[in-house]
PDB file of C-alpha atoms in Angstrom:
ATOM      1  CA  MET A   1      -5.575-126.531 -19.545  1.00 89.00           C
ATOM      2  CA  ASP A   2      -6.978-127.623 -16.091  1.00 94.00           C
ATOM      3  CA  ILE A   3      -4.578-128.274 -12.808  1.00 97.00           C
ATOM      4  CA  VAL A   4      -5.627-131.768 -11.687  1.00 97.00           C
ATOM      5  CA  GLU A   5      -4.577-133.556  -8.586  1.00 97.00           C
ATOM      6  CA  LEU A   6      -2.703-136.899  -9.112  1.00 97.00           C
ATOM      7  CA  PRO A   7      -2.762-138.784  -5.886  1.00 96.00           C
ATOM      8  CA  ARG A   8      -0.586-141.956  -5.410  1.00 93.00           C
ATOM      9  CA  GLY A   9      -1.811-145.220  -7.259  1.00 92.00           C
ATOM     10  CA  LYS A  10      -4.232-143.024  -9.540  1.00 95.00           C
ATOM     11  CA  VAL A  11      -4.535-144.883 -12.881  1.00 95.00           C
ATOM     12  CA  LEU A  12      -4.787-142.352 -15.643  1.00 96.00           C
ATOM     13  CA  TYR A  13      -5.295-144.931 -18.603  1.00 94.00           C
ATOM     14  CA  GLU A  14      -5.297-148.682 -18.942  1.00 92.00           C
ATOM     15  CA  MET A  15      -4.005-150.423 -21.740  1.00 89.00           C
ATOM     16  CA  GLY A  16      -5.913-149.935 -24.717  1.00 89.00           C
ATOM     17  CA  GLU A  17      -8.008-147.199 -23.442  1.00 93.00           C
ATOM     18  CA  PRO A  18      -8.492-144.002 -25.701  1.00 93.00           C
ATOM     19  CA  ILE A  19      -6.037-141.157 -25.051  1.00 93.00           C
ATOM     20  CA  ARG A  20      -8.393-138.198 -24.490  1.00 93.00           C
ATOM     21  CA  HIS A  21      -6.156-135.775 -22.590  1.00 94.00           C
ATOM     22  CA  THR A  22      -2.404-135.062 -22.558  1.00 95.00           C
ATOM     23  CA  TYR A  23      -0.878-134.195 -19.010  1.00 96.00           C
ATOM     24  CA  PHE A  24       2.179-132.132 -17.984  1.00 96.00           C
ATOM     25  CA  PRO A  25       3.211-133.090 -14.578  1.00 96.00           C
ATOM     26  CA  HIS A  26       4.330-130.336 -12.285  1.00 95.00           C
ATOM     27  CA  ASP A  27       5.843-132.542  -9.299  1.00 92.00           C
ATOM     28  CA  ALA A  28       4.027-135.732  -9.944  1.00 95.00           C
ATOM     29  CA  VAL A  29       5.848-138.867 -11.255  1.00 95.00           C
ATOM     30  CA  VAL A  30       3.760-141.316 -13.248  1.00 95.00           C
ATOM     31  CA  SER A  31       4.864-144.666 -14.483  1.00 92.00           C
ATOM     32  CA  LEU A  32       3.893-146.474 -17.685  1.00 91.00           C
ATOM     33  CA  VAL A  33       3.571-150.280 -16.615  1.00 88.00           C
ATOM     34  CA  THR A  34       2.939-153.366 -18.937  1.00 86.00           C
ATOM     35  CA  VAL A  35       0.726-155.803 -17.209  1.00 81.00           C
ATOM     36  CA  LEU A  36       1.638-159.423 -17.991  1.00 80.00           C
ATOM     37  CA  ARG A  37      -0.732-162.405 -18.334  1.00 80.00           C
ATOM     38  CA  ASN A  38       0.285-163.763 -14.954  1.00 78.00           C
ATOM     39  CA  GLY A  39      -0.752-160.654 -13.163  1.00 74.00           C
ATOM     40  CA  GLY A  40       2.903-159.256 -13.030  1.00 74.00           C
ATOM     41  CA  SER A  41       3.821-155.739 -13.988  1.00 76.00           C
ATOM     42  CA  VAL A  42       6.955-153.768 -15.124  1.00 79.00           C
ATOM     43  CA  GLU A  43       7.718-150.315 -15.757  1.00 83.00           C
ATOM     44  CA  VAL A  44       8.566-149.540 -19.349  1.00 84.00           C
ATOM     45  CA  ALA A  45       8.707-145.629 -19.242  1.00 87.00           C
ATOM     46  CA  VAL A  46       8.467-142.954 -16.646  1.00 90.00           C
ATOM     47  CA  PHE A  47       6.877-139.225 -16.856  1.00 94.00           C
ATOM     48  CA  GLY A  48       7.731-136.295 -14.616  1.00 94.00           C
ATOM     49  CA  ARG A  49       8.144-132.573 -15.223  1.00 94.00           C
ATOM     50  CA  GLU A  50      10.103-132.898 -18.323  1.00 93.00           C
ATOM     51  CA  ALA A  51       7.089-134.795 -19.952  1.00 94.00           C
ATOM     52  CA  ALA A  52       4.003-134.674 -22.059  1.00 94.00           C
ATOM     53  CA  LEU A  53       2.114-137.755 -20.875  1.00 93.00           C
ATOM     54  CA  GLY A  54      -0.017-139.461 -23.342  1.00 90.00           C
ATOM     55  CA  PHE A  55       1.171-137.414 -26.385  1.00 89.00           C
ATOM     56  CA  VAL A  56       3.290-139.972 -27.927  1.00 86.00           C
ATOM     57  CA  SER A  57       0.523-142.787 -27.440  1.00 76.00           C
ATOM     58  CA  ALA A  58      -1.851-140.347 -29.156  1.00 72.00           C
ATOM     59  CA  LEU A  59       0.043-139.764 -32.457  1.00 76.00           C
ATOM     60  CA  VAL A  60      -1.821-142.449 -34.397  1.00 74.00           C
ATOM     61  CA  THR A  61      -4.115-144.802 -32.662  1.00 79.00           C
ATOM     62  CA  ARG A  62      -4.828-142.668 -29.868  1.00 86.00           C
ATOM     63  CA  GLN A  63      -4.689-145.754 -27.599  1.00 88.00           C
ATOM     64  CA  SER A  64      -2.689-146.167 -24.414  1.00 90.00           C
ATOM     65  CA  PHE A  65       0.411-148.150 -24.482  1.00 85.00           C
ATOM     66  CA  GLY A  66      -0.145-149.522 -21.239  1.00 89.00           C
ATOM     67  CA  ARG A  67      -1.217-148.566 -17.622  1.00 92.00           C
ATOM     68  CA  TYR A  68      -0.489-145.140 -16.417  1.00 94.00           C
ATOM     69  CA  VAL A  69      -0.230-145.209 -12.884  1.00 94.00           C
ATOM     70  CA  THR A  70       0.877-142.453 -10.471  1.00 95.00           C
ATOM     71  CA  GLN A  71       4.067-143.455  -8.490  1.00 93.00           C
ATOM     72  CA  ILE A  72       4.775-139.871  -6.593  1.00 94.00           C
ATOM     73  CA  PRO A  73       1.609-137.802  -5.964  1.00 95.00           C
ATOM     74  CA  GLY A  74       1.293-134.203  -7.182  1.00 95.00           C
ATOM     75  CA  THR A  75      -0.008-131.860  -9.685  1.00 97.00           C
ATOM     76  CA  ALA A  76      -0.380-131.765 -13.428  1.00 97.00           C
ATOM     77  CA  SER A  77      -1.624-129.697 -16.184  1.00 97.00           C
ATOM     78  CA  ARG A  78      -4.179-131.479 -18.611  1.00 97.00           C
ATOM     79  CA  VAL A  79      -5.378-130.240 -21.872  1.00 96.00           C
ATOM     80  CA  ALA A  80      -7.725-132.012 -24.300  1.00 95.00           C
ATOM     81  CA  LEU A  81      -5.859-133.918 -26.954  1.00 92.00           C
ATOM     82  CA  GLU A  82      -8.022-132.164 -29.749  1.00 91.00           C
ATOM     83  CA  LEU A  83      -6.917-128.562 -28.641  1.00 93.00           C
ATOM     84  CA  LEU A  84      -3.355-129.582 -28.171  1.00 93.00           C
ATOM     85  CA  ASN A  85      -3.320-130.897 -31.931  1.00 90.00           C
ATOM     86  CA  LYS A  86      -4.873-127.666 -32.794  1.00 92.00           C
ATOM     87  CA  ALA A  87      -2.187-125.602 -31.090  1.00 92.00           C
ATOM     88  CA  ILE A  88       0.561-127.893 -32.701  1.00 91.00           C
ATOM     89  CA  VAL A  89      -0.739-126.876 -35.884  1.00 92.00           C
ATOM     90  CA  GLU A  90      -1.043-123.337 -35.256  1.00 95.00           C
ATOM     91  CA  ARG A  91       2.101-122.849 -33.224  1.00 94.00           C
ATOM     92  CA  PRO A  92       5.614-124.058 -34.789  1.00 94.00           C
ATOM     93  CA  LYS A  93       7.372-123.793 -31.801  1.00 94.00           C
ATOM     94  CA  MET A  94       5.134-125.661 -29.735  1.00 92.00           C
ATOM     95  CA  ARG A  95       5.385-128.401 -32.392  1.00 92.00           C
ATOM     96  CA  HIS A  96       9.107-128.178 -32.183  1.00 94.00           C
ATOM     97  CA  ILE A  97       9.309-128.796 -28.487  1.00 93.00           C
ATOM     98  CA  LEU A  98       6.920-131.783 -28.268  1.00 93.00           C
ATOM     99  CA  PHE A  99       8.810-133.424 -31.187  1.00 93.00           C
ATOM    100  CA  ARG A 100      12.177-132.844 -29.338  1.00 94.00           C
ATOM    101  CA  PHE A 101      10.442-134.291 -26.168  1.00 94.00           C
ATOM    102  CA  THR A 102       9.224-137.405 -28.307  1.00 93.00           C
ATOM    103  CA  GLU A 103      12.781-137.765 -29.487  1.00 94.00           C
ATOM    104  CA  ALA A 104      14.091-137.806 -25.825  1.00 93.00           C
ATOM    105  CA  PHE A 105      11.432-140.044 -24.590  1.00 92.00           C
ATOM    106  CA  LEU A 106      12.486-142.729 -27.181  1.00 92.00           C
ATOM    107  CA  ALA A 107      15.940-142.527 -26.157  1.00 93.00           C
ATOM    108  CA  GLN A 108      15.048-142.903 -22.560  1.00 91.00           C
ATOM    109  CA  THR A 109      12.714-146.009 -23.433  1.00 89.00           C
ATOM    110  CA  LEU A 110      15.443-147.597 -25.608  1.00 92.00           C
ATOM    111  CA  GLN A 111      18.177-147.099 -22.873  1.00 92.00           C
ATOM    112  CA  SER A 112      15.749-148.409 -20.185  1.00 89.00           C
ATOM    113  CA  VAL A 113      15.557-151.616 -22.661  1.00 88.00           C
ATOM    114  CA  ALA A 114      19.118-152.341 -22.660  1.00 91.00           C
ATOM    115  CA  CYS A 115      19.419-151.278 -18.895  1.00 91.00           C
ATOM    116  CA  ASN A 116      16.839-154.003 -17.908  1.00 87.00           C
ATOM    117  CA  ALA A 117      18.696-156.651 -19.987  1.00 89.00           C
ATOM    118  CA  VAL A 118      22.156-156.254 -18.676  1.00 93.00           C
ATOM    119  CA  HIS A 119      22.408-154.323 -15.461  1.00 94.00           C
ATOM    120  CA  SER A 120      21.871-155.514 -12.006  1.00 95.00           C
ATOM    121  CA  VAL A 121      18.779-154.836  -9.966  1.00 95.00           C
ATOM    122  CA  GLU A 122      21.068-152.764  -7.508  1.00 97.00           C
ATOM    123  CA  ALA A 123      22.501-150.403 -10.297  1.00 96.00           C
ATOM    124  CA  ARG A 124      18.684-150.072 -11.807  1.00 95.00           C
ATOM    125  CA  PHE A 125      17.281-149.412  -8.258  1.00 96.00           C
ATOM    126  CA  CYS A 126      19.836-146.554  -7.899  1.00 97.00           C
ATOM    127  CA  ARG A 127      19.180-145.176 -11.477  1.00 95.00           C
ATOM    128  CA  LEU A 128      15.351-145.295 -10.546  1.00 94.00           C
ATOM    129  CA  ILE A 129      15.956-143.516  -7.194  1.00 96.00           C
ATOM    130  CA  LEU A 130      18.365-140.599  -8.738  1.00 95.00           C
ATOM    131  CA  SER A 131      15.905-140.198 -11.728  1.00 93.00           C
ATOM    132  CA  THR A 132      12.866-139.630  -9.389  1.00 94.00           C
ATOM    133  CA  ARG A 133      15.043-137.275  -7.181  1.00 94.00           C
ATOM    134  CA  ASP A 134      15.751-135.299 -10.317  1.00 92.00           C
ATOM    135  CA  ARG A 135      12.052-134.778 -11.123  1.00 92.00           C
ATOM    136  CA  THR A 136      11.040-133.760  -7.800  1.00 91.00           C
ATOM    137  CA  ASP A 137      14.303-131.955  -6.263  1.00 91.00           C
ATOM    138  CA  LYS A 138      13.428-133.884  -3.058  1.00 92.00           C
ATOM    139  CA  ASP A 139      16.007-136.257  -1.175  1.00 95.00           C
ATOM    140  CA  GLU A 140      13.104-137.911   0.546  1.00 95.00           C
ATOM    141  CA  LEU A 141      10.853-140.018  -1.674  1.00 95.00           C
ATOM    142  CA  PRO A 142       7.385-141.394  -0.959  1.00 94.00           C
ATOM    143  CA  LEU A 143       8.148-144.852  -2.444  1.00 93.00           C
ATOM    144  CA  THR A 144       7.108-148.208  -0.952  1.00 93.00           C
ATOM    145  CA  HIS A 145       8.816-151.383  -1.643  1.00 94.00           C
ATOM    146  CA  GLU A 146       5.722-152.556  -3.388  1.00 91.00           C
ATOM    147  CA  ALA A 147       5.850-149.670  -5.819  1.00 90.00           C
ATOM    148  CA  LEU A 148       9.553-149.990  -6.368  1.00 93.00           C
ATOM    149  CA  ALA A 149       9.058-153.701  -7.158  1.00 91.00           C
ATOM    150  CA  GLU A 150       6.732-152.819  -9.714  1.00 85.00           C
ATOM    151  CA  MET A 151       8.773-150.245 -11.281  1.00 87.00           C
ATOM    152  CA  LEU A 152      11.726-152.557 -11.312  1.00 89.00           C
ATOM    153  CA  GLY A 153       9.841-155.776 -12.515  1.00 85.00           C
ATOM    154  CA  VAL A 154      11.353-157.830  -9.575  1.00 89.00           C
ATOM    155  CA  GLN A 155       9.869-159.222  -6.534  1.00 90.00           C
ATOM    156  CA  ARG A 156       9.351-157.407  -3.314  1.00 92.00           C
ATOM    157  CA  SER A 157      11.807-159.390  -1.182  1.00 95.00           C
ATOM    158  CA  THR A 158      14.373-158.419  -3.868  1.00 95.00           C
ATOM    159  CA  VAL A 159      13.640-154.686  -3.293  1.00 95.00           C
ATOM    160  CA  SER A 160      14.212-155.215   0.455  1.00 95.00           C
ATOM    161  CA  SER A 161      17.279-157.016  -0.183  1.00 96.00           C
ATOM    162  CA  VAL A 162      18.598-154.067  -1.996  1.00 97.00           C
ATOM    163  CA  THR A 163      17.427-151.424  -0.004  1.00 97.00           C
ATOM    164  CA  SER A 164      19.043-153.138   3.372  1.00 96.00           C
ATOM    165  CA  ALA A 165      22.435-153.320   1.445  1.00 96.00           C
ATOM    166  CA  LEU A 166      22.545-149.726   0.367  1.00 97.00           C
ATOM    167  CA  GLN A 167      21.119-148.445   3.813  1.00 96.00           C
ATOM    168  CA  LYS A 168      24.133-150.504   5.596  1.00 96.00           C
ATOM    169  CA  SER A 169      26.413-148.948   2.892  1.00 96.00           C
ATOM    170  CA  GLY A 170      25.053-145.384   3.944  1.00 96.00           C
ATOM    171  CA  LEU A 171      23.841-144.470   0.553  1.00 97.00           C
ATOM    172  CA  ILE A 172      20.159-144.127   1.512  1.00 97.00           C
ATOM    173  CA  SER A 173      17.895-144.378   4.776  1.00 96.00           C
ATOM    174  CA  GLN A 174      14.391-145.822   4.841  1.00 94.00           C
ATOM    175  CA  GLY A 175      11.338-144.716   6.734  1.00 90.00           C
ATOM    176  CA  ARG A 176       7.755-145.846   6.793  1.00 89.00           C
ATOM    177  CA  GLY A 177       6.983-145.935   2.889  1.00 90.00           C
ATOM    178  CA  THR A 178       9.796-143.452   2.091  1.00 94.00           C
ATOM    179  CA  ILE A 179      13.393-143.678   0.627  1.00 96.00           C
ATOM    180  CA  ARG A 180      15.864-141.058   1.465  1.00 97.00           C
ATOM    181  CA  ILE A 181      19.053-140.247  -0.267  1.00 97.00           C
ATOM    182  CA  THR A 182      21.612-139.819   2.347  1.00 97.00           C
ATOM    183  CA  ASP A 183      24.892-139.766  -0.153  1.00 96.00           C
ATOM    184  CA  GLN A 184      23.931-138.783  -3.817  1.00 94.00           C
ATOM    185  CA  SER A 185      27.372-138.787  -5.170  1.00 94.00           C
ATOM    186  CA  ARG A 186      27.889-142.463  -4.107  1.00 96.00           C
ATOM    187  CA  LEU A 187      24.650-143.357  -5.306  1.00 96.00           C
ATOM    188  CA  GLU A 188      25.449-141.918  -8.907  1.00 95.00           C
ATOM    189  CA  GLU A 189      28.612-143.842  -8.658  1.00 95.00           C
ATOM    190  CA  THR A 190      26.731-147.307  -7.906  1.00 96.00           C
ATOM    191  CA  ALA A 191      23.953-146.618 -10.556  1.00 96.00           C
ATOM    192  CA  CYS A 192      24.573-147.871 -14.047  1.00 92.00           C
ATOM    193  CA  GLU A 193      25.857-145.966 -16.793  1.00 94.00           C
ATOM    194  CA  CYS A 194      22.042-145.504 -18.334  1.00 93.00           C
ATOM    195  CA  TYR A 195      21.252-142.842 -15.566  1.00 93.00           C
ATOM    196  CA  HIS A 196      23.725-140.247 -17.102  1.00 93.00           C
ATOM    197  CA  ALA A 197      22.896-141.415 -20.509  1.00 93.00           C
ATOM    198  CA  ILE A 198      19.341-140.452 -20.178  1.00 92.00           C
ATOM    199  CA  CYS A 199      20.365-137.220 -18.286  1.00 92.00           C
ATOM    200  CA  LYS A 200      22.466-136.120 -21.556  1.00 93.00           C
ATOM    201  CA  SER A 201      19.645-136.845 -23.854  1.00 92.00           C
ATOM    202  CA  PHE A 202      17.333-134.864 -22.106  1.00 92.00           C
ATOM    203  CA  GLU A 203      19.562-131.922 -21.413  1.00 92.00           C
ATOM    204  CA  LYS A 204      20.560-132.200 -24.942  1.00 93.00           C
ATOM    205  CA  LEU A 205      16.899-131.948 -26.448  1.00 93.00           C
ATOM    206  CA  ILE A 206      15.112-129.994 -23.619  1.00 91.00           C
ATOM    207  CA  PRO A 207      17.615-128.102 -21.473  1.00 90.00           C
ATOM    208  CA  GLY A 208      16.423-127.678 -17.856  1.00 85.00           C
ATOM    209  CA  ALA A 209      13.394-129.729 -18.060  1.00 85.00           C
ATOM    210  CA  TYR A 210      14.566-132.610 -16.438  1.00 81.00           C
ATOM    211  CA  ARG A 211      17.458-132.287 -14.017  1.00 76.00           C
ATOM    212  CA  ARG A 212      17.753-128.973 -12.475  1.00 67.00           C
ATOM    213  CA  SER A 213      20.229-129.319  -9.536  1.00 54.00           C
TER     214      SER A 213
END
């Protein structure tokens, strides 16, 4: 395995590109986004230290489901897909944990589909901020309004309205290209039920990999 730097905005794969490596993020957070015909995009999945990025996409077709782009910069371990597949065959414990991750990933994805359909932008924003904090153990997150708009699938002006309201309520504070959590407990109260549902799925299947504090 190689250690690689993942700077903010780095595109690992575009839609339909062949998957050649699986990434295991250390402190980076990577979004899987679907790019629409009108040029817009929306996040459909997110990967942090709990994830094997690219593993699920490569199970059959070995083609990317969408665009994988780094939202929070950091590092990751990277392994060639052929070597990982060999290890899965030879090591049952590795195969077992990767399949458990796959189940957790599918549960997260299905929960996110329901969330995007029925919950408010404010509730989804709180879920996004909390899940990013869980993956980085940092209260200050280097997320711009532009990145948040892409991750939520809304206009940038909508993000500005939500962040302003949450800042006035004392839940977050904003800096230049950053969001800082100032009241985590109230942020969890404002987030939709999907946040805790996703946490429980990961804790059940791969304990300690997702939320550590």
